[in-house]
PDB file of C-alpha atoms in Angstrom:
ATOM      1  CA  UNK A   1     -23.464  12.143  45.584  1.00  0.00           C
ATOM      2  CA  UNK A   2     -20.717  13.484  46.748  1.00  0.00           C
ATOM      3  CA  UNK A   3     -21.850  16.922  48.506  1.00  0.00           C
ATOM      4  CA  UNK A   4     -19.967  20.470  47.953  1.00  0.00           C
ATOM      5  CA  UNK A   5     -19.002  22.055  50.292  1.00  0.00           C
ATOM      6  CA  UNK A   6     -19.269  26.499  49.284  1.00  0.00           C
ATOM      7  CA  UNK A   7     -17.316  28.159  52.308  1.00  0.00           C
ATOM      8  CA  UNK A   8     -18.685  31.043  53.604  1.00  0.00           C
ATOM      9  CA  UNK A   9     -15.952  33.145  53.631  1.00  0.00           C
ATOM     10  CA  UNK A  10     -15.815  32.123  49.327  1.00  0.00           C
ATOM     11  CA  UNK A  11     -19.302  33.839  48.810  1.00  0.00           C
ATOM     12  CA  UNK A  12     -19.684  36.159  51.631  1.00  0.00           C
ATOM     13  CA  UNK A  13     -16.098  38.219  49.814  1.00  0.00           C
ATOM     14  CA  UNK A  14     -18.296  37.764  45.686  1.00  0.00           C
ATOM     15  CA  UNK A  15     -21.876  40.105  47.492  1.00  0.00           C
ATOM     16  CA  UNK A  16     -18.877  42.024  49.411  1.00  0.00           C
ATOM     17  CA  UNK A  17     -17.604  43.091  45.595  1.00  0.00           C
ATOM     18  CA  UNK A  18     -20.477  43.606  44.282  1.00  0.00           C
ATOM     19  CA  UNK A  19     -21.059  46.579  47.157  1.00  0.00           C
ATOM     20  CA  UNK A  20     -18.229  48.214  46.556  1.00  0.00           C
ATOM     21  CA  UNK A  21     -19.455  48.339  43.033  1.00  0.00           C
ATOM     22  CA  UNK A  22     -22.660  49.140  43.155  1.00  0.00           C
ATOM     23  CA  UNK A  23     -22.366  52.613  45.382  1.00  0.00           C
ATOM     24  CA  UNK A  24     -19.799  52.954  43.401  1.00  0.00           C
ATOM     25  CA  UNK A  25     -20.627  53.513  40.237  1.00  0.00           C
ATOM     26  CA  UNK A  26     -23.633  55.014  41.770  1.00  0.00           C
ATOM     27  CA  UNK A  27     -21.140  57.214  44.088  1.00  0.00           C
ATOM     28  CA  UNK A  28     -20.283  58.529  40.590  1.00  0.00           C
ATOM     29  CA  UNK A  29     -23.127  59.046  39.116  1.00  0.00           C
ATOM     30  CA  UNK A  30     -23.936  61.273  42.045  1.00  0.00           C
ATOM     31  CA  UNK A  31     -20.418  62.781  41.198  1.00  0.00           C
ATOM     32  CA  UNK A  32     -21.242  62.929  37.449  1.00  0.00           C
ATOM     33  CA  UNK A  33     -24.065  64.911  38.550  1.00  0.00           C
ATOM     34  CA  UNK A  34     -26.363  62.533  36.541  1.00  0.00           C
ATOM     35  CA  UNK A  35     -29.501  61.351  38.783  1.00  0.00           C
ATOM     36  CA  UNK A  36     -28.374  59.183  41.314  1.00  0.00           C
ATOM     37  CA  UNK A  37     -31.492  58.282  43.282  1.00  0.00           C
ATOM     38  CA  UNK A  38     -32.622  56.030  40.693  1.00  0.00           C
ATOM     39  CA  UNK A  39     -29.762  53.352  41.723  1.00  0.00           C
ATOM     40  CA  UNK A  40     -31.092  53.672  45.179  1.00  0.00           C
ATOM     41  CA  UNK A  41     -34.788  52.582  43.978  1.00  0.00           C
ATOM     42  CA  UNK A  42     -33.967  50.547  41.770  1.00  0.00           C
ATOM     43  CA  UNK A  43     -32.150  48.669  44.441  1.00  0.00           C
ATOM     44  CA  UNK A  44     -34.838  48.580  47.390  1.00  0.00           C
ATOM     45  CA  UNK A  45     -37.148  47.607  45.099  1.00  0.00           C
ATOM     46  CA  UNK A  46     -36.175  45.264  43.006  1.00  0.00           C
ATOM     47  CA  UNK A  47     -32.384  44.068  44.428  1.00  0.00           C
ATOM     48  CA  UNK A  48     -33.519  44.204  48.457  1.00  0.00           C
ATOM     49  CA  UNK A  49     -37.311  43.910  48.905  1.00  0.00           C
ATOM     50  CA  UNK A  50     -38.239  42.048  46.116  1.00  0.00           C
ATOM     51  CA  UNK A  51     -35.539  39.416  46.103  1.00  0.00           C
ATOM     52  CA  UNK A  52     -35.781  39.089  49.546  1.00  0.00           C
ATOM     53  CA  UNK A  53     -39.706  37.993  48.968  1.00  0.00           C
ATOM     54  CA  UNK A  54     -39.075  35.969  45.924  1.00  0.00           C
ATOM     55  CA  UNK A  55     -36.338  33.742  47.765  1.00  0.00           C
ATOM     56  CA  UNK A  56     -39.141  33.987  51.140  1.00  0.00           C
ATOM     57  CA  UNK A  57     -41.581  32.298  48.101  1.00  0.00           C
ATOM     58  CA  UNK A  58     -39.564  30.222  46.565  1.00  0.00           C
ATOM     59  CA  UNK A  59     -38.723  28.185  50.871  1.00  0.00           C
ATOM     60  CA  UNK A  60     -39.324  24.880  49.432  1.00  0.00           C
ATOM     61  CA  UNK A  61     -38.757  24.849  45.918  1.00  0.00           C
ATOM     62  CA  UNK A  62     -35.854  21.935  45.411  1.00  0.00           C
ATOM     63  CA  UNK A  63     -34.275  22.842  42.383  1.00  0.00           C
ATOM     64  CA  UNK A  64     -32.079  20.330  39.975  1.00  0.00           C
ATOM     65  CA  UNK A  65     -28.884  20.188  39.075  1.00  0.00           C
ATOM     66  CA  UNK A  66     -28.192  21.176  35.531  1.00  0.00           C
ATOM     67  CA  UNK A  67     -24.597  19.671  34.537  1.00  0.00           C
ATOM     68  CA  UNK A  68     -21.727  21.682  33.557  1.00  0.00           C
ATOM     69  CA  UNK A  69     -18.857  18.888  32.769  1.00  0.00           C
ATOM     70  CA  UNK A  70     -16.364  21.252  32.062  1.00  0.00           C
ATOM     71  CA  UNK A  71     -16.762  25.469  34.021  1.00  0.00           C
ATOM     72  CA  UNK A  72     -14.223  26.650  33.511  1.00  0.00           C
ATOM     73  CA  UNK A  73     -13.615  25.848  29.694  1.00  0.00           C
ATOM     74  CA  UNK A  74     -17.730  26.086  29.353  1.00  0.00           C
ATOM     75  CA  UNK A  75     -17.362  30.136  31.246  1.00  0.00           C
ATOM     76  CA  UNK A  76     -14.936  31.135  29.830  1.00  0.00           C
ATOM     77  CA  UNK A  77     -16.054  30.388  26.181  1.00  0.00           C
ATOM     78  CA  UNK A  78     -19.631  32.307  27.156  1.00  0.00           C
ATOM     79  CA  UNK A  79     -17.763  35.779  28.983  1.00  0.00           C
ATOM     80  CA  UNK A  80     -16.196  35.479  25.638  1.00  0.00           C
ATOM     81  CA  UNK A  81     -18.299  35.820  23.851  1.00  0.00           C
ATOM     82  CA  UNK A  82     -20.437  37.729  25.931  1.00  0.00           C
ATOM     83  CA  UNK A  83     -17.921  40.418  25.138  1.00  0.00           C
ATOM     84  CA  UNK A  84     -18.038  40.020  20.981  1.00  0.00           C
ATOM     85  CA  UNK A  85     -21.782  40.495  21.445  1.00  0.00           C
ATOM     86  CA  UNK A  86     -21.934  43.434  23.789  1.00  0.00           C
ATOM     87  CA  UNK A  87     -19.790  45.198  21.768  1.00  0.00           C
ATOM     88  CA  UNK A  88     -20.195  43.907  17.936  1.00  0.00           C
ATOM     89  CA  UNK A  89     -24.345  43.097  18.643  1.00  0.00           C
ATOM     90  CA  UNK A  90     -25.728  45.231  21.521  1.00  0.00           C
ATOM     91  CA  UNK A  91     -22.913  48.396  20.502  1.00  0.00           C
ATOM     92  CA  UNK A  92     -23.571  48.013  16.024  1.00  0.00           C
ATOM     93  CA  UNK A  93     -25.183  45.425  15.486  1.00  0.00           C
ATOM     94  CA  UNK A  94     -28.681  46.784  16.448  1.00  0.00           C
ATOM     95  CA  UNK A  95     -28.663  50.020  15.204  1.00  0.00           C
ATOM     96  CA  UNK A  96     -27.524  48.023  12.338  1.00  0.00           C
ATOM     97  CA  UNK A  97     -30.514  46.967  12.708  1.00  0.00           C
ATOM     98  CA  UNK A  98     -33.282  49.960  13.044  1.00  0.00           C
ATOM     99  CA  UNK A  99     -31.624  51.856  10.735  1.00  0.00           C
ATOM    100  CA  UNK A 100     -32.111  48.521   7.944  1.00  0.00           C
ATOM    101  CA  UNK A 101     -35.307  49.087   7.289  1.00  0.00           C
ATOM    102  CA  UNK A 102     -38.729  51.801   7.994  1.00  0.00           C
ATOM    103  CA  UNK A 103     -39.897  51.565  12.160  1.00  0.00           C
ATOM    104  CA  UNK A 104     -42.484  49.095  12.077  1.00  0.00           C
ATOM    105  CA  UNK A 105     -44.267  45.585  12.683  1.00  0.00           C
ATOM    106  CA  UNK A 106     -40.768  45.327   9.132  1.00  0.00           C
ATOM    107  CA  UNK A 107     -38.077  46.711  11.434  1.00  0.00           C
ATOM    108  CA  UNK A 108     -40.289  45.116  14.423  1.00  0.00           C
ATOM    109  CA  UNK A 109     -39.787  41.778  13.065  1.00  0.00           C
ATOM    110  CA  UNK A 110     -36.140  41.649  11.575  1.00  0.00           C
ATOM    111  CA  UNK A 111     -35.244  42.732  14.985  1.00  0.00           C
ATOM    112  CA  UNK A 112     -36.897  39.909  16.728  1.00  0.00           C
ATOM    113  CA  UNK A 113     -35.026  37.231  14.880  1.00  0.00           C
ATOM    114  CA  UNK A 114     -31.943  38.638  14.848  1.00  0.00           C
ATOM    115  CA  UNK A 115     -32.351  39.060  18.036  1.00  0.00           C
ATOM    116  CA  UNK A 116     -33.991  35.512  18.918  1.00  0.00           C
ATOM    117  CA  UNK A 117     -31.261  35.003  17.372  1.00  0.00           C
ATOM    118  CA  UNK A 118     -27.818  36.223  18.702  1.00  0.00           C
ATOM    119  CA  UNK A 119     -29.289  35.740  21.837  1.00  0.00           C
ATOM    120  CA  UNK A 120     -30.758  31.630  21.896  1.00  0.00           C
ATOM    121  CA  UNK A 121     -29.338  30.769  18.591  1.00  0.00           C
ATOM    122  CA  UNK A 122     -25.933  31.344  18.660  1.00  0.00           C
ATOM    123  CA  UNK A 123     -25.150  30.258  22.973  1.00  0.00           C
ATOM    124  CA  UNK A 124     -26.858  26.712  21.663  1.00  0.00           C
ATOM    125  CA  UNK A 125     -24.838  25.195  19.424  1.00  0.00           C
ATOM    126  CA  UNK A 126     -21.707  27.157  21.378  1.00  0.00           C
ATOM    127  CA  UNK A 127     -22.809  25.548  24.022  1.00  0.00           C
ATOM    128  CA  UNK A 128     -23.632  22.275  22.160  1.00  0.00           C
ATOM    129  CA  UNK A 129     -19.835  23.086  20.690  1.00  0.00           C
ATOM    130  CA  UNK A 130     -17.911  22.224  24.496  1.00  0.00           C
ATOM    131  CA  UNK A 131     -21.100  19.199  24.070  1.00  0.00           C
ATOM    132  CA  UNK A 132     -22.556  20.913  27.058  1.00  0.00           C
ATOM    133  CA  UNK A 133     -25.768  19.249  27.744  1.00  0.00           C
ATOM    134  CA  UNK A 134     -28.683  21.554  26.529  1.00  0.00           C
ATOM    135  CA  UNK A 135     -31.861  21.050  27.093  1.00  0.00           C
ATOM    136  CA  UNK A 136     -31.283  21.554  31.212  1.00  0.00           C
ATOM    137  CA  UNK A 137     -31.782  25.292  30.303  1.00  0.00           C
ATOM    138  CA  UNK A 138     -35.187  25.599  28.720  1.00  0.00           C
ATOM    139  CA  UNK A 139     -36.708  23.938  31.778  1.00  0.00           C
ATOM    140  CA  UNK A 140     -40.423  25.062  33.124  1.00  0.00           C
ATOM    141  CA  UNK A 141     -40.986  23.186  35.978  1.00  0.00           C
ATOM    142  CA  UNK A 142     -43.776  25.153  35.971  1.00  0.00           C
ATOM    143  CA  UNK A 143     -44.951  21.944  38.183  1.00  0.00           C
ATOM    144  CA  UNK A 144     -42.481  21.754  40.600  1.00  0.00           C
ATOM    145  CA  UNK A 145     -42.492  24.076  44.276  1.00  0.00           C
ATOM    146  CA  UNK A 146     -41.794  27.652  44.257  1.00  0.00           C
ATOM    147  CA  UNK A 147     -43.003  28.144  40.435  1.00  0.00           C
ATOM    148  CA  UNK A 148     -46.516  29.170  41.042  1.00  0.00           C
ATOM    149  CA  UNK A 149     -46.576  31.464  44.196  1.00  0.00           C
ATOM    150  CA  UNK A 150     -43.418  33.395  43.161  1.00  0.00           C
ATOM    151  CA  UNK A 151     -45.643  33.963  39.585  1.00  0.00           C
ATOM    152  CA  UNK A 152     -48.638  34.890  40.622  1.00  0.00           C
ATOM    153  CA  UNK A 153     -46.992  37.005  43.706  1.00  0.00           C
ATOM    154  CA  UNK A 154     -44.851  38.988  42.398  1.00  0.00           C
ATOM    155  CA  UNK A 155     -46.384  39.337  38.674  1.00  0.00           C
ATOM    156  CA  UNK A 156     -49.172  41.284  40.637  1.00  0.00           C
ATOM    157  CA  UNK A 157     -46.814  42.880  42.195  1.00  0.00           C
ATOM    158  CA  UNK A 158     -44.192  44.626  39.422  1.00  0.00           C
ATOM    159  CA  UNK A 159     -47.390  45.252  37.877  1.00  0.00           C
ATOM    160  CA  UNK A 160     -49.045  47.527  40.590  1.00  0.00           C
ATOM    161  CA  UNK A 161     -45.803  48.766  41.066  1.00  0.00           C
ATOM    162  CA  UNK A 162     -45.015  50.036  36.888  1.00  0.00           C
ATOM    163  CA  UNK A 163     -48.728  51.559  36.884  1.00  0.00           C
ATOM    164  CA  UNK A 164     -47.907  53.609  39.707  1.00  0.00           C
ATOM    165  CA  UNK A 165     -44.518  55.181  39.313  1.00  0.00           C
ATOM    166  CA  UNK A 166     -45.016  54.487  35.242  1.00  0.00           C
ATOM    167  CA  UNK A 167     -46.322  56.930  32.665  1.00  0.00           C
ATOM    168  CA  UNK A 168     -47.372  53.976  31.024  1.00  0.00           C
ATOM    169  CA  UNK A 169     -51.618  54.434  32.028  1.00  0.00           C
ATOM    170  CA  UNK A 170     -51.435  57.844  30.441  1.00  0.00           C
ATOM    171  CA  UNK A 171     -49.638  57.256  27.611  1.00  0.00           C
ATOM    172  CA  UNK A 172     -51.841  54.148  27.032  1.00  0.00           C
ATOM    173  CA  UNK A 173     -54.622  56.736  27.572  1.00  0.00           C
ATOM    174  CA  UNK A 174     -53.725  59.600  24.889  1.00  0.00           C
ATOM    175  CA  UNK A 175     -54.000  57.129  22.683  1.00  0.00           C
ATOM    176  CA  UNK A 176     -57.907  56.246  23.404  1.00  0.00           C
ATOM    177  CA  UNK A 177     -57.852  51.746  22.503  1.00  0.00           C
ATOM    178  CA  UNK A 178     -61.059  50.754  22.301  1.00  0.00           C
ATOM    179  CA  UNK A 179     -62.114  47.401  24.188  1.00  0.00           C
ATOM    180  CA  UNK A 180     -61.478  45.768  21.606  1.00  0.00           C
ATOM    181  CA  UNK A 181     -58.045  46.669  21.227  1.00  0.00           C
ATOM    182  CA  UNK A 182     -56.167  46.484  23.682  1.00  0.00           C
ATOM    183  CA  UNK A 183     -58.418  42.734  24.151  1.00  0.00           C
ATOM    184  CA  UNK A 184     -55.928  40.793  21.406  1.00  0.00           C
ATOM    185  CA  UNK A 185     -53.021  43.951  22.180  1.00  0.00           C
ATOM    186  CA  UNK A 186     -52.526  43.706  25.360  1.00  0.00           C
ATOM    187  CA  UNK A 187     -51.404  39.213  25.006  1.00  0.00           C
ATOM    188  CA  UNK A 188     -49.944  39.876  22.022  1.00  0.00           C
ATOM    189  CA  UNK A 189     -47.705  42.565  23.340  1.00  0.00           C
ATOM    190  CA  UNK A 190     -47.379  40.375  26.577  1.00  0.00           C
ATOM    191  CA  UNK A 191     -45.718  37.064  24.203  1.00  0.00           C
ATOM    192  CA  UNK A 192     -43.693  39.654  21.753  1.00  0.00           C
ATOM    193  CA  UNK A 193     -42.115  40.844  24.605  1.00  0.00           C
ATOM    194  CA  UNK A 194     -41.214  36.867  26.445  1.00  0.00           C
ATOM    195  CA  UNK A 195     -39.934  36.037  23.193  1.00  0.00           C
ATOM    196  CA  UNK A 196     -37.679  39.414  21.930  1.00  0.00           C
ATOM    197  CA  UNK A 197     -36.666  40.334  25.954  1.00  0.00           C
ATOM    198  CA  UNK A 198     -37.775  38.027  28.307  1.00  0.00           C
ATOM    199  CA  UNK A 199     -36.088  34.491  26.403  1.00  0.00           C
ATOM    200  CA  UNK A 200     -33.833  36.538  24.519  1.00  0.00           C
ATOM    201  CA  UNK A 201     -32.007  37.588  28.146  1.00  0.00           C
ATOM    202  CA  UNK A 202     -32.840  34.954  30.436  1.00  0.00           C
ATOM    203  CA  UNK A 203     -31.541  32.035  29.146  1.00  0.00           C
ATOM    204  CA  UNK A 204     -27.949  33.833  27.810  1.00  0.00           C
ATOM    205  CA  UNK A 205     -27.744  35.427  31.479  1.00  0.00           C
ATOM    206  CA  UNK A 206     -29.482  33.437  33.813  1.00  0.00           C
ATOM    207  CA  UNK A 207     -30.050  29.572  31.969  1.00  0.00           C
ATOM    208  CA  UNK A 208     -26.145  29.831  30.192  1.00  0.00           C
ATOM    209  CA  UNK A 209     -24.084  32.618  31.979  1.00  0.00           C
ATOM    210  CA  UNK A 210     -25.561  32.361  35.907  1.00  0.00           C
ATOM    211  CA  UNK A 211     -24.800  28.608  35.707  1.00  0.00           C
ATOM    212  CA  UNK A 212     -21.478  28.517  34.108  1.00  0.00           C
ATOM    213  CA  UNK A 213     -20.449  30.936  37.298  1.00  0.00           C
ATOM    214  CA  UNK A 214     -22.619  28.495  39.883  1.00  0.00           C
ATOM    215  CA  UNK A 215     -19.864  25.794  38.214  1.00  0.00           C
ATOM    216  CA  UNK A 216     -16.602  28.224  38.438  1.00  0.00           C
ATOM    217  CA  UNK A 217     -16.915  29.957  42.078  1.00  0.00           C
ATOM    218  CA  UNK A 218     -19.213  27.593  43.830  1.00  0.00           C
ATOM    219  CA  UNK A 219     -21.590  29.751  45.038  1.00  0.00           C
ATOM    220  CA  UNK A 220     -24.943  30.540  43.757  1.00  0.00           C
ATOM    221  CA  UNK A 221     -25.546  33.064  44.942  1.00  0.00           C
ATOM    222  CA  UNK A 222     -22.058  34.754  44.197  1.00  0.00           C
ATOM    223  CA  UNK A 223     -23.358  33.728  40.713  1.00  0.00           C
ATOM    224  CA  UNK A 224     -26.154  35.526  41.701  1.00  0.00           C
ATOM    225  CA  UNK A 225     -24.307  38.911  42.508  1.00  0.00           C
ATOM    226  CA  UNK A 226     -21.402  38.802  39.543  1.00  0.00           C
ATOM    227  CA  UNK A 227     -24.112  38.346  36.814  1.00  0.00           C
ATOM    228  CA  UNK A 228     -26.006  40.985  37.444  1.00  0.00           C
ATOM    229  CA  UNK A 229     -22.689  42.950  36.820  1.00  0.00           C
ATOM    230  CA  UNK A 230     -21.875  41.469  34.074  1.00  0.00           C
ATOM    231  CA  UNK A 231     -25.466  41.681  33.089  1.00  0.00           C
ATOM    232  CA  UNK A 232     -25.935  45.469  33.512  1.00  0.00           C
ATOM    233  CA  UNK A 233     -22.458  45.871  31.791  1.00  0.00           C
ATOM    234  CA  UNK A 234     -22.963  43.937  28.223  1.00  0.00           C
ATOM    235  CA  UNK A 235     -25.290  47.243  27.990  1.00  0.00           C
ATOM    236  CA  UNK A 236     -23.467  49.929  28.558  1.00  0.00           C
ATOM    237  CA  UNK A 237     -22.184  50.033  25.053  1.00  0.00           C
ATOM    238  CA  UNK A 238     -25.594  49.489  23.137  1.00  0.00           C
ATOM    239  CA  UNK A 239     -25.961  52.536  25.425  1.00  0.00           C
ATOM    240  CA  UNK A 240     -22.451  54.144  24.814  1.00  0.00           C
ATOM    241  CA  UNK A 241     -22.905  53.708  20.254  1.00  0.00           C
ATOM    242  CA  UNK A 242     -26.430  53.792  20.085  1.00  0.00           C
ATOM    243  CA  UNK A 243     -27.691  56.070  22.744  1.00  0.00           C
ATOM    244  CA  UNK A 244     -28.553  60.159  22.275  1.00  0.00           C
ATOM    245  CA  UNK A 245     -28.907  62.612  24.655  1.00  0.00           C
ATOM    246  CA  UNK A 246     -31.988  62.296  26.401  1.00  0.00           C
ATOM    247  CA  UNK A 247     -31.830  58.861  26.832  1.00  0.00           C
ATOM    248  CA  UNK A 248     -32.060  57.636  30.033  1.00  0.00           C
ATOM    249  CA  UNK A 249     -28.291  56.733  31.564  1.00  0.00           C
ATOM    250  CA  UNK A 250     -26.161  58.033  28.162  1.00  0.00           C
ATOM    251  CA  UNK A 251     -23.407  60.102  28.500  1.00  0.00           C
ATOM    252  CA  UNK A 252     -20.022  61.662  26.653  1.00  0.00           C
ATOM    253  CA  UNK A 253     -18.008  59.690  29.387  1.00  0.00           C
ATOM    254  CA  UNK A 254     -18.056  55.794  28.619  1.00  0.00           C
ATOM    255  CA  UNK A 255     -17.257  55.499  33.330  1.00  0.00           C
ATOM    256  CA  UNK A 256     -20.778  57.903  33.660  1.00  0.00           C
ATOM    257  CA  UNK A 257     -22.485  54.814  31.142  1.00  0.00           C
ATOM    258  CA  UNK A 258     -20.730  52.256  32.856  1.00  0.00           C
ATOM    259  CA  UNK A 259     -21.919  53.064  36.452  1.00  0.00           C
ATOM    260  CA  UNK A 260     -25.412  53.517  35.170  1.00  0.00           C
ATOM    261  CA  UNK A 261     -26.161  50.969  34.450  1.00  0.00           C
ATOM    262  CA  UNK A 262     -24.274  49.059  37.299  1.00  0.00           C
ATOM    263  CA  UNK A 263     -26.196  51.608  39.820  1.00  0.00           C
ATOM    264  CA  UNK A 264     -29.710  50.972  37.959  1.00  0.00           C
ATOM    265  CA  UNK A 265     -29.487  47.439  36.122  1.00  0.00           C
ATOM    266  CA  UNK A 266     -28.392  45.097  38.683  1.00  0.00           C
ATOM    267  CA  UNK A 267     -30.263  45.480  41.267  1.00  0.00           C
ATOM    268  CA  UNK A 268     -33.437  44.593  39.499  1.00  0.00           C
ATOM    269  CA  UNK A 269     -31.144  41.572  37.381  1.00  0.00           C
ATOM    270  CA  UNK A 270     -30.410  39.954  41.476  1.00  0.00           C
ATOM    271  CA  UNK A 271     -34.450  39.993  41.647  1.00  0.00           C
ATOM    272  CA  UNK A 272     -34.295  37.594  37.996  1.00  0.00           C
ATOM    273  CA  UNK A 273     -30.979  36.261  39.431  1.00  0.00           C
ATOM    274  CA  UNK A 274     -32.474  34.432  42.787  1.00  0.00           C
ATOM    275  CA  UNK A 275     -35.103  33.498  40.538  1.00  0.00           C
ATOM    276  CA  UNK A 276     -33.154  30.727  38.747  1.00  0.00           C
ATOM    277  CA  UNK A 277     -30.794  29.513  40.844  1.00  0.00           C
ATOM    278  CA  UNK A 278     -33.872  28.875  43.180  1.00  0.00           C
ATOM    279  CA  UNK A 279     -36.015  27.412  40.990  1.00  0.00           C
ATOM    280  CA  UNK A 280     -34.265  26.350  37.189  1.00  0.00           C
ATOM    281  CA  UNK A 281     -37.392  27.716  36.295  1.00  0.00           C
ATOM    282  CA  UNK A 282     -36.616  29.452  32.177  1.00  0.00           C
ATOM    283  CA  UNK A 283     -40.364  29.781  32.232  1.00  0.00           C
ATOM    284  CA  UNK A 284     -40.661  31.562  35.887  1.00  0.00           C
ATOM    285  CA  UNK A 285     -38.419  34.342  34.484  1.00  0.00           C
ATOM    286  CA  UNK A 286     -38.821  34.407  30.750  1.00  0.00           C
ATOM    287  CA  UNK A 287     -43.080  34.977  32.340  1.00  0.00           C
ATOM    288  CA  UNK A 288     -41.734  37.559  34.969  1.00  0.00           C
ATOM    289  CA  UNK A 289     -39.181  39.640  33.017  1.00  0.00           C
ATOM    290  CA  UNK A 290     -42.228  39.883  30.512  1.00  0.00           C
ATOM    291  CA  UNK A 291     -44.611  40.880  33.079  1.00  0.00           C
ATOM    292  CA  UNK A 292     -41.705  44.246  33.926  1.00  0.00           C
ATOM    293  CA  UNK A 293     -41.712  45.683  29.724  1.00  0.00           C
ATOM    294  CA  UNK A 294     -45.156  45.107  29.073  1.00  0.00           C
ATOM    295  CA  UNK A 295     -47.418  48.686  31.137  1.00  0.00           C
ATOM    296  CA  UNK A 296     -44.221  50.440  30.254  1.00  0.00           C
ATOM    297  CA  UNK A 297     -44.156  48.999  25.893  1.00  0.00           C
ATOM    298  CA  UNK A 298     -47.371  48.445  25.162  1.00  0.00           C
ATOM    299  CA  UNK A 299     -48.025  52.197  24.156  1.00  0.00           C
ATOM    300  CA  UNK A 300     -45.425  51.836  21.381  1.00  0.00           C
ATOM    301  CA  UNK A 301     -46.527  48.045  20.835  1.00  0.00           C
ATOM    302  CA  UNK A 302     -50.233  49.069  19.931  1.00  0.00           C
ATOM    303  CA  UNK A 303     -48.639  52.157  18.319  1.00  0.00           C
ATOM    304  CA  UNK A 304     -46.656  49.788  15.520  1.00  0.00           C
ATOM    305  CA  UNK A 305     -49.312  47.150  14.770  1.00  0.00           C
ATOM    306  CA  UNK A 306     -52.114  48.935  15.416  1.00  0.00           C
ATOM    307  CA  UNK A 307     -51.727  51.118  13.061  1.00  0.00           C
TER     308      UNK A 307
END
């Protein structure tokens, strides 16, 4: 198989461009009097420390290539889909879903079904229409080198970190859950989050988008950083249109909302983008994504399903 030489200057330029965008976003938050300390923590922990550890833990991984027959066409088709999705679904569709039914299991089931349809179903149909292979995107690769070390090590670190820095355990304790309740609620919540957050976001942003970015840019590192920017900016319309005072990152200034998403969310995307680039394992990034979300969302899950 012929090899493609990737100019180092191109990758360096893409990384520098990302760094400049992140720094500008953080500086804008500081100028506006918003919290700029969390972006520094997010970058230090997720963007640098854990992403670096992910590289170390996957040093023996040999990810199989994912075919992208028509990189430019597929990339622009996916980017166009994301533009409509960011405004139409995250901005308005999710608001409708939350108002269509009262809070409770019915509403959560509706939201899960819509998310799976929009994040997984529609992208699959789009790729099939473009005659692009879909099956390789769902590969677990659990038996390959580079799967279990990051899953175990990063999973333990993420759980420990969130147990210390988030109020999740205090909120959980306030519910006075029994051991029997936790025995079914914790695994059920993990599976739910693996579908609603993990599968939905990791399939769309990593398997679909980042794979096309890598083919277009001919740079895995470039795809990781540019994919992280797109991931962050795609969340801005939803936060601006559906957020309210008290919501993290909300502002009546759309530039400040965009700055918050870039400064705070993109470093997290660097971690998952690195793991996808190094392993091409959708299962790995889905499970670790659910690990990040389980403690903060477990109290709400119990309140919804155990009433």
